[in-house]
PDB file of C-alpha atoms in Angstrom:
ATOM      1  CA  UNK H 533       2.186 -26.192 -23.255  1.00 84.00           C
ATOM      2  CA  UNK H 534       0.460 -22.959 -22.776  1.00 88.00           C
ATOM      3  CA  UNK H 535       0.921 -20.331 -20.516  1.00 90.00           C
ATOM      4  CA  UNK H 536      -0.995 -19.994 -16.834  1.00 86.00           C
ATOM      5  CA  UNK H 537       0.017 -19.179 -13.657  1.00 88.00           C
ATOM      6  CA  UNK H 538      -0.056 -21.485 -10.972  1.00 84.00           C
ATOM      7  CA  UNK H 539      -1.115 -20.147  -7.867  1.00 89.00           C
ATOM      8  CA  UNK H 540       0.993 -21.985  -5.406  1.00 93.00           C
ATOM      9  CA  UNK H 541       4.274 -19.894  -5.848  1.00 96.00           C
ATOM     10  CA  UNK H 542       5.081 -17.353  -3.625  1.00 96.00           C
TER      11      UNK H 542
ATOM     12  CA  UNK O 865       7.540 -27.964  -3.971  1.00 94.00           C
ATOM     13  CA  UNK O 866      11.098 -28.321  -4.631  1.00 97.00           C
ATOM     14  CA  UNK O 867      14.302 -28.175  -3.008  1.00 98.00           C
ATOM     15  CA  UNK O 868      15.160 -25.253  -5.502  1.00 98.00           C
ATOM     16  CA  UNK O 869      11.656 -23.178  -4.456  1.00 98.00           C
ATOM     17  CA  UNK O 870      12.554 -24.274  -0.817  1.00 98.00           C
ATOM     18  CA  UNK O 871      15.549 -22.988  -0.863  1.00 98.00           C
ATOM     19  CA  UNK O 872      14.332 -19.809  -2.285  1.00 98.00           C
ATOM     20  CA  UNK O 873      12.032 -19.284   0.288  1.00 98.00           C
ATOM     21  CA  UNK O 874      14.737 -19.805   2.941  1.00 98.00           C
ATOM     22  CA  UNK O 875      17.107 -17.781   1.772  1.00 98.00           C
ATOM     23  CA  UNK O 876      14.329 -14.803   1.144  1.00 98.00           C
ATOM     24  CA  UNK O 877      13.137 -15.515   5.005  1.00 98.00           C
ATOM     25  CA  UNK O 878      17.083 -14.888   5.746  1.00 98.00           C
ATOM     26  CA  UNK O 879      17.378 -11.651   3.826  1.00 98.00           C
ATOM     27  CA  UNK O 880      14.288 -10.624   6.191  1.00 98.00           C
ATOM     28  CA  UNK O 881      16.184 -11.821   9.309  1.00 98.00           C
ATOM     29  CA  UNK O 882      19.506 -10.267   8.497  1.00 98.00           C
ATOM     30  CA  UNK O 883      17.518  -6.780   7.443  1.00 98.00           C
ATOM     31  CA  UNK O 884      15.295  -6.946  10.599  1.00 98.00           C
ATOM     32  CA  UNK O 885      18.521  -8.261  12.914  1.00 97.00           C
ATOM     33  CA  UNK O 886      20.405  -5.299  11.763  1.00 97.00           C
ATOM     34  CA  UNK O 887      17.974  -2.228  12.364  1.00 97.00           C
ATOM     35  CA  UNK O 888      16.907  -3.603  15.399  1.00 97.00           C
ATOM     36  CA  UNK O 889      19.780  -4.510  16.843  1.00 96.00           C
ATOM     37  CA  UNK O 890      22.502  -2.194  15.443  1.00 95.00           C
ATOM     38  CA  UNK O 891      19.865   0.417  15.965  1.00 96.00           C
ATOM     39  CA  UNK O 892      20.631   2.245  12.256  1.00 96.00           C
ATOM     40  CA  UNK O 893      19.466   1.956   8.857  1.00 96.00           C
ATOM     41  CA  UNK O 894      22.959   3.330   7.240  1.00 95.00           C
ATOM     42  CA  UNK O 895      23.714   2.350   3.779  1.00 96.00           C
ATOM     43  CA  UNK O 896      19.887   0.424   3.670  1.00 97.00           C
ATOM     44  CA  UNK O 897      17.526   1.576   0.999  1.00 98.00           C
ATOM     45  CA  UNK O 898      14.251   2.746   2.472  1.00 98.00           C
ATOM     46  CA  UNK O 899      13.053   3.070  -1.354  1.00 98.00           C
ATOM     47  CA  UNK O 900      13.493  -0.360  -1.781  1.00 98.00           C
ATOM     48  CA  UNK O 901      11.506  -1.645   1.045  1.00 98.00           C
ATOM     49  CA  UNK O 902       9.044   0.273   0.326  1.00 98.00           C
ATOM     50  CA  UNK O 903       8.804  -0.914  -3.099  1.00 98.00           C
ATOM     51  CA  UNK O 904       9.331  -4.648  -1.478  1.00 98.00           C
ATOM     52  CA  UNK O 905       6.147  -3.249   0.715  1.00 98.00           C
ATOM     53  CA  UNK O 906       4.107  -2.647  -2.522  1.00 98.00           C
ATOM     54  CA  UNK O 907       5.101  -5.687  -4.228  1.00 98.00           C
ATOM     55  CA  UNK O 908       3.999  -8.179  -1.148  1.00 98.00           C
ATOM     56  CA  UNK O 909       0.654  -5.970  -0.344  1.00 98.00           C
ATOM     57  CA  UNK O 910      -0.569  -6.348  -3.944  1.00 98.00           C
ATOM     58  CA  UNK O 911       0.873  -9.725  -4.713  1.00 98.00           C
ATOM     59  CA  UNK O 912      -0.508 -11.399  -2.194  1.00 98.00           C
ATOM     60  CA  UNK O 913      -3.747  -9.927  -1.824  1.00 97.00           C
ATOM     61  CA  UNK O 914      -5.149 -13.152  -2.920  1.00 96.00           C
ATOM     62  CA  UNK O 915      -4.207 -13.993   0.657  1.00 95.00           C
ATOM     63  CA  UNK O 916      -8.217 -13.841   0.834  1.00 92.00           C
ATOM     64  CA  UNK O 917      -9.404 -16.133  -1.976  1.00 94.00           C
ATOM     65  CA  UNK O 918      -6.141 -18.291  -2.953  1.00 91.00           C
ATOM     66  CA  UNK O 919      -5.536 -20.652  -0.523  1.00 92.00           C
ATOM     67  CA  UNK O 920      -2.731 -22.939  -1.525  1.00 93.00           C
ATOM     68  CA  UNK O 921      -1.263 -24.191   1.597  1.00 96.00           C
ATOM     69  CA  UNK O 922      -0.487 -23.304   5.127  1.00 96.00           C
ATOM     70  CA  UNK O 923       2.829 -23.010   4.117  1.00 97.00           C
ATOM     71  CA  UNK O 924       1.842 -20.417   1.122  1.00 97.00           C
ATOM     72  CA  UNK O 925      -0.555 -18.215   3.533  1.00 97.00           C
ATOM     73  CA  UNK O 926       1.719 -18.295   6.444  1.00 98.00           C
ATOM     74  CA  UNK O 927       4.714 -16.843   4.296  1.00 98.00           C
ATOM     75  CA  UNK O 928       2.777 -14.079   2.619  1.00 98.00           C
ATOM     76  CA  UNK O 929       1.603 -12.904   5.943  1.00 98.00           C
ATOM     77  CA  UNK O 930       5.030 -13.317   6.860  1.00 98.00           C
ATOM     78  CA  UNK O 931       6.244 -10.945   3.895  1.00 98.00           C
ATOM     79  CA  UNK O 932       3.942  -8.238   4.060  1.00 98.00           C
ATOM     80  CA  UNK O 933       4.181  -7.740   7.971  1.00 98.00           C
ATOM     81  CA  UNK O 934       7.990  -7.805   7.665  1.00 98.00           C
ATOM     82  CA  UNK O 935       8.289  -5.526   4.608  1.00 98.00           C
ATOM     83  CA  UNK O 936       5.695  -3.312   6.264  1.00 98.00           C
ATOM     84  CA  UNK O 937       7.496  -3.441   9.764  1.00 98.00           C
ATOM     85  CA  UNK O 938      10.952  -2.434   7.745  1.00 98.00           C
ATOM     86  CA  UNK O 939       9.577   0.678   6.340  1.00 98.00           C
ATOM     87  CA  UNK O 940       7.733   2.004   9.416  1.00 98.00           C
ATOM     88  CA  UNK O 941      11.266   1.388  11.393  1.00 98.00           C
ATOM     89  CA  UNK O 942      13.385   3.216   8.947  1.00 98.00           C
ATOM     90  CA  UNK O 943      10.485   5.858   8.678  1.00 97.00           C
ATOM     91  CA  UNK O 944       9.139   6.709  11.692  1.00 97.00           C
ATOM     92  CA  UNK O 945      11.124   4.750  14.720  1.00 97.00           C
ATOM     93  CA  UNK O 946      13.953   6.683  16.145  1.00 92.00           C
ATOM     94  CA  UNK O 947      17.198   6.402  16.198  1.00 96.00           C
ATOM     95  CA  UNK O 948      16.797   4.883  13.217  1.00 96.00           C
ATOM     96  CA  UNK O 949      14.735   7.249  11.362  1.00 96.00           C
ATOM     97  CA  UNK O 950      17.316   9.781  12.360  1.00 97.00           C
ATOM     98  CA  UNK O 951      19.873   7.424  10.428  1.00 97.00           C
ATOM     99  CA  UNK O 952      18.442   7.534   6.540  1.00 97.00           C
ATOM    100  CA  UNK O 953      19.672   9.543   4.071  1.00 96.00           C
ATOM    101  CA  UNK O 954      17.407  11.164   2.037  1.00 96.00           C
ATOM    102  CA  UNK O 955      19.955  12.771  -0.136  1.00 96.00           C
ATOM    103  CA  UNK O 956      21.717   9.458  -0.722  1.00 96.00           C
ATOM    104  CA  UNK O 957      18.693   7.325  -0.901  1.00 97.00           C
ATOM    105  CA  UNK O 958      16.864   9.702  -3.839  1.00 97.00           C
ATOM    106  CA  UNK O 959      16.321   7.056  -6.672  1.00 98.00           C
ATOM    107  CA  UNK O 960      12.973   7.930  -8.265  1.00 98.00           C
ATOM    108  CA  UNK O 961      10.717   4.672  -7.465  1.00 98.00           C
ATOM    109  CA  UNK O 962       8.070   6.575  -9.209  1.00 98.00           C
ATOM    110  CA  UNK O 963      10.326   5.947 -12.906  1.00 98.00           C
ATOM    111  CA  UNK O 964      10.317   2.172 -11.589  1.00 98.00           C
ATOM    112  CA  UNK O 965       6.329   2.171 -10.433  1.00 98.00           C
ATOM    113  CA  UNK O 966       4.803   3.687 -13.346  1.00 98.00           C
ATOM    114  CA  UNK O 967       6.241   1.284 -16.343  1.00 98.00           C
ATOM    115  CA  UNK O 968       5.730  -1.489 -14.135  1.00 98.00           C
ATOM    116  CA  UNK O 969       1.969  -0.528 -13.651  1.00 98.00           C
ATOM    117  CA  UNK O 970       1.383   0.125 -17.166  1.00 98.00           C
ATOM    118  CA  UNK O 971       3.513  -3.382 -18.081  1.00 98.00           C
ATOM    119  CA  UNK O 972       0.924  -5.160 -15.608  1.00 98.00           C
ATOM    120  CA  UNK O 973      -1.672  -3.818 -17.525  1.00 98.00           C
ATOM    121  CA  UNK O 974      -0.371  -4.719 -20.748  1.00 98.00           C
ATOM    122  CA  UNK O 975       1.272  -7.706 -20.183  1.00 97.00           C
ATOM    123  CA  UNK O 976      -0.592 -10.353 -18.235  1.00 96.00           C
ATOM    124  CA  UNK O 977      -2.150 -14.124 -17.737  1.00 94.00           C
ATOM    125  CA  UNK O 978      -5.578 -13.775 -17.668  1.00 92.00           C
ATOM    126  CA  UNK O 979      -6.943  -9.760 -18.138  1.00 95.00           C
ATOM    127  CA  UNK O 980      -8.635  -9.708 -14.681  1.00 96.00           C
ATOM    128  CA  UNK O 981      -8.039  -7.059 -12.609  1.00 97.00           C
ATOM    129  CA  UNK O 982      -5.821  -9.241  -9.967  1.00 97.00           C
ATOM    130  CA  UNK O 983      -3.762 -10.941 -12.681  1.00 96.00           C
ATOM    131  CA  UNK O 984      -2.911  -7.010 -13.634  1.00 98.00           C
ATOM    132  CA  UNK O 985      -1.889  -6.350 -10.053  1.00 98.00           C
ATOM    133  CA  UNK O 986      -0.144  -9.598  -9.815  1.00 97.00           C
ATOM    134  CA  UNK O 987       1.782  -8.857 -12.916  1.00 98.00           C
ATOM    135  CA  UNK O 988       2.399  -5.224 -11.991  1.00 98.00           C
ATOM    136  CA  UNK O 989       4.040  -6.845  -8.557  1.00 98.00           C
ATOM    137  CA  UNK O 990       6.420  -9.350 -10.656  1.00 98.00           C
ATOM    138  CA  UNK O 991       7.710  -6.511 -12.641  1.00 98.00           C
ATOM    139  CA  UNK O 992       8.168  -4.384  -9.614  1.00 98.00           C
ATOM    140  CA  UNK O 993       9.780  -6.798  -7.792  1.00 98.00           C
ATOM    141  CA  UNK O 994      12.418  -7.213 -10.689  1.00 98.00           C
ATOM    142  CA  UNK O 995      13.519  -3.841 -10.256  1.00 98.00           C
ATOM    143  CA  UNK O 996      12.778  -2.948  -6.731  1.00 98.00           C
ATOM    144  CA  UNK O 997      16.609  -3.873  -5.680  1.00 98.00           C
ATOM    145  CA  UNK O 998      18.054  -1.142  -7.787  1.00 98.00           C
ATOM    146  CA  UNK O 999      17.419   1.886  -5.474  1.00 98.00           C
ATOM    147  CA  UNK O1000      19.395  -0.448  -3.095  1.00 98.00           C
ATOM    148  CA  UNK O1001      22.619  -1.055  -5.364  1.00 97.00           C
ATOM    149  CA  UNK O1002      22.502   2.444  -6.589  1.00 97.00           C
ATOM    150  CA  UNK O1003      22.470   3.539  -2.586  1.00 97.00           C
ATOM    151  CA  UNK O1004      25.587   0.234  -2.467  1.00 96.00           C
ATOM    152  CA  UNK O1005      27.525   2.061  -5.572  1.00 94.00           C
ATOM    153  CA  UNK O1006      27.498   5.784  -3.960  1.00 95.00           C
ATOM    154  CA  UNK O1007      29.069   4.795  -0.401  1.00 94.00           C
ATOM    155  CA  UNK O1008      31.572   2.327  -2.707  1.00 92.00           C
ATOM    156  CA  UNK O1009      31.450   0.350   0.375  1.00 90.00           C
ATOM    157  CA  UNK O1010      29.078  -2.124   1.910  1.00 93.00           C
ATOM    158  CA  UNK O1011      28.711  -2.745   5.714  1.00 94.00           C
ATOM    159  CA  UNK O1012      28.833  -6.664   6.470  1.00 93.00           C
ATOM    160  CA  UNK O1013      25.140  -7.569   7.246  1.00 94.00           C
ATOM    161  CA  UNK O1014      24.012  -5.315   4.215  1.00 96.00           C
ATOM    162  CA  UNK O1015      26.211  -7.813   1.909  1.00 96.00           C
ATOM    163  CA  UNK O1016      24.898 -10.658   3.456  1.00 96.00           C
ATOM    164  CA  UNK O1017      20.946  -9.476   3.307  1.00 98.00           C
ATOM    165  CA  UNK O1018      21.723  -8.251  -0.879  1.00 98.00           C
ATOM    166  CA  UNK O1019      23.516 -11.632  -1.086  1.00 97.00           C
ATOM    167  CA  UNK O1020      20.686 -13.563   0.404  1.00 98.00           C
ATOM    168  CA  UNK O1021      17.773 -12.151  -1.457  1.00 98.00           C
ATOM    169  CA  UNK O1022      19.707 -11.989  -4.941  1.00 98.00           C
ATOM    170  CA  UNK O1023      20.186 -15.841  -4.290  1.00 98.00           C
ATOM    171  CA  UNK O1024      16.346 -16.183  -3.111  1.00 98.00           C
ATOM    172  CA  UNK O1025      15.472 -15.323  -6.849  1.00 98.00           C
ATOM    173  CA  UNK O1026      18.447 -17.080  -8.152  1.00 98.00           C
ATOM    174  CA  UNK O1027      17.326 -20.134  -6.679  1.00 98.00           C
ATOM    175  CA  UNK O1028      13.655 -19.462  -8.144  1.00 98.00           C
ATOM    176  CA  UNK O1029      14.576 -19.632 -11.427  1.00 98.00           C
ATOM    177  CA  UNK O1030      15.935 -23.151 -10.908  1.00 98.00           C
ATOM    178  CA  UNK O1031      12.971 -23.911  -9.434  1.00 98.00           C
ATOM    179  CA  UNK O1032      10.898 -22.898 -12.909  1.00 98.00           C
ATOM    180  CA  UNK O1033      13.782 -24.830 -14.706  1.00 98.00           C
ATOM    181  CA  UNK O1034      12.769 -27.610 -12.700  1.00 98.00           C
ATOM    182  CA  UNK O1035       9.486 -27.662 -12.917  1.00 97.00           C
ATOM    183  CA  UNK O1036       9.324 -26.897 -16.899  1.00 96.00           C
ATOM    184  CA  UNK O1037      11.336 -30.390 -16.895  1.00 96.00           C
ATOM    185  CA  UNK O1038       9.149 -32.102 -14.310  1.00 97.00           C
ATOM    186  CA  UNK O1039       5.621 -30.940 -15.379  1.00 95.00           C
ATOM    187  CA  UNK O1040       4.292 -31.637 -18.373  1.00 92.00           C
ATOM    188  CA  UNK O1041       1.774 -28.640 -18.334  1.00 91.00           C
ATOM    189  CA  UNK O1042       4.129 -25.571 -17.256  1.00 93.00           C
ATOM    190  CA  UNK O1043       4.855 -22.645 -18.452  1.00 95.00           C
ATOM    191  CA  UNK O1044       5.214 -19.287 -16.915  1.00 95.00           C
ATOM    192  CA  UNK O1045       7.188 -16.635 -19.487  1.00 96.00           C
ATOM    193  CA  UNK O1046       5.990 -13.230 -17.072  1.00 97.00           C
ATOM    194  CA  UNK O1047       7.494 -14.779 -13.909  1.00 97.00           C
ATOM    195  CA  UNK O1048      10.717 -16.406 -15.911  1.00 98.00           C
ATOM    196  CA  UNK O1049      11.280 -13.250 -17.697  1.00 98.00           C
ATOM    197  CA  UNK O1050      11.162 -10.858 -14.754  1.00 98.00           C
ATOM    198  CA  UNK O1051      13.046 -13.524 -12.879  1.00 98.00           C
ATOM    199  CA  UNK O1052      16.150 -13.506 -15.047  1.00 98.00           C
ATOM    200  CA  UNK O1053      16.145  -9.636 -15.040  1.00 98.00           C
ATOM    201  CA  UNK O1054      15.668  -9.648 -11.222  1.00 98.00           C
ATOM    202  CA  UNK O1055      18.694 -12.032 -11.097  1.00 98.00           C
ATOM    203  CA  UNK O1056      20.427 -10.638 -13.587  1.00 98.00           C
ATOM    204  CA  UNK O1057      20.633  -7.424 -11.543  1.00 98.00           C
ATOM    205  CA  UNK O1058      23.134  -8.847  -8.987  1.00 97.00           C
ATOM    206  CA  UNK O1059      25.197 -10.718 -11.014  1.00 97.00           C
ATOM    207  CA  UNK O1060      27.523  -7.153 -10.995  1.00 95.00           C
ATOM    208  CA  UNK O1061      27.665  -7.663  -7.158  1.00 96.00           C
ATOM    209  CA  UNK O1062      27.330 -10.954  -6.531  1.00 96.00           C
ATOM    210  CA  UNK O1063      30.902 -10.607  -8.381  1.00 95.00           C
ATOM    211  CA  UNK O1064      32.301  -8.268  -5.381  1.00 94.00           C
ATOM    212  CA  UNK O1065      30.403 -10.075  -2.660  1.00 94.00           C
ATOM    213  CA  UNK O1066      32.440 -13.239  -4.095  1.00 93.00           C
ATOM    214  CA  UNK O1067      36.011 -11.463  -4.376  1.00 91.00           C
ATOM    215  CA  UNK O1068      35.581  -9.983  -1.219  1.00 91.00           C
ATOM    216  CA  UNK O1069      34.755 -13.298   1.205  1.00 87.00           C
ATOM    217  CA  UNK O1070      36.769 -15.161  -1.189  1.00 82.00           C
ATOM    218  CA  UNK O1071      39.206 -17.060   0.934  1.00 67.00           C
ATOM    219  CA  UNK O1072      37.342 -16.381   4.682  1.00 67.00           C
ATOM    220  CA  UNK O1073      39.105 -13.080   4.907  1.00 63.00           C
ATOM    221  CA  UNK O1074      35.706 -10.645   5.494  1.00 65.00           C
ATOM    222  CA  UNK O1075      37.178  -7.751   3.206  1.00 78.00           C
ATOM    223  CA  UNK O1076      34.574  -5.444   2.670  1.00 86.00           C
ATOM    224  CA  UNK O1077      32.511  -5.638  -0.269  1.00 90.00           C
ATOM    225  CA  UNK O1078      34.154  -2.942  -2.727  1.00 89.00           C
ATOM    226  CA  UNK O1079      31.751  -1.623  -5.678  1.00 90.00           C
ATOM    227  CA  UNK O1080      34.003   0.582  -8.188  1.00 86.00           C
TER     228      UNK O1080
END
């Protein structure tokens, strides 16, 4: 696992 | 999207209601922190300034135009719209946001996914919005006492964040490719926040009697 950010949280 | 997240969403589209219900209606802003909406106001306007480039789903854009026209609405009432501007307290409500603004901007620089500029502001708006309720339970702790509706909206947006983080617990168990430490970290310190009153708010409706909510 690595970190990112997904984009579909508010 | 998951029932958890849903949830979340709900209950943070509540807190909006109940805040917006009670200016509106009982035409006064008493024992409501106008520092923390406008640091709510800050956090939506530059989190969701990707409004222009990220599109994720109706449901996604909707709700962060949603946010930022409710947060913004908020603040001009209590600000500018009378009788209600007329009811705020600037003695009581004196936390200085700028002690919460400035480490947050200088943690968004520091401590972020990707180094671009909007991944810094995006940041800087998680680690706002952790601490953004405090002017609000400081205001809650001087008057000892909280008014009904006001228990209800810090009840319903503590849980909106509450129910967030089991939303990233599900998700870390249901994708296989997830992790999100910034947004879990300030999470638990954003939740953590109300544990202290969630504590009162559940003494004092314990049992359907609607004591007020007490904070020693």
């Amino acid at each position: 696992r690595h970190d990112r950010r997904p984009h579909d949280e508010l | 999207m998951n029932i958890f997240r849903f949830l979340g969403d709900m209950s943070h589209i509540l807190s909006f209601v109940i805040l917006l219900l009670k200016i509106t209606q009982g035409k006064s802003a008493a024992g409501i922190s106008l520092r923390t909406q406008e640091l709510y106001m800050i956090v939506f306007c530059s989190r969701y300034l990707d409004l222009f480039w990220n599109f994720s789903s109706l449901y996604n854009s909707f709700l962060k135009v949603v946010f930022i026209a409710c947060s913004s609405a908020i603040v001009y009432i209590i600000r500018f719209k009378s009788p209600q501007k007329d009811t705020w307290n600037p003695e009581l409500d004196n936390f200085p946001i700028q002690y919460l603004i400035g480490p947050c901007a200088v943690a968004g620089l520091l401590i972020n996914q990707d180094w671009t500029p909007f991944e810094m502001i995006w940041a800087f708006s998680i680690y706002l919005e952790a601490v953004a309720i405090l002017p609000q339970l400081f205001l809650l702790q001087k008057q000892g006492e909280v008014e009904n509706l006001t228990s209800h909206y810090v009840a319903a947006l503590g849980a909106y964040r509450g129910l967030y983080l089991m939303n990233w617990v599900y998700r870390y168990f249901t994708e296989d490719d997830y992790l999100q430490r910034i947004v879990w970290f300030a999470g638990t310190v954003q939740t953590g926040l109300y544990i202290d009153f969630f504590y009162h708010y559940y003494q004092s409706k314990r049992g359907g009697l609607s004591r007020p909510v007490k904070l020693p």
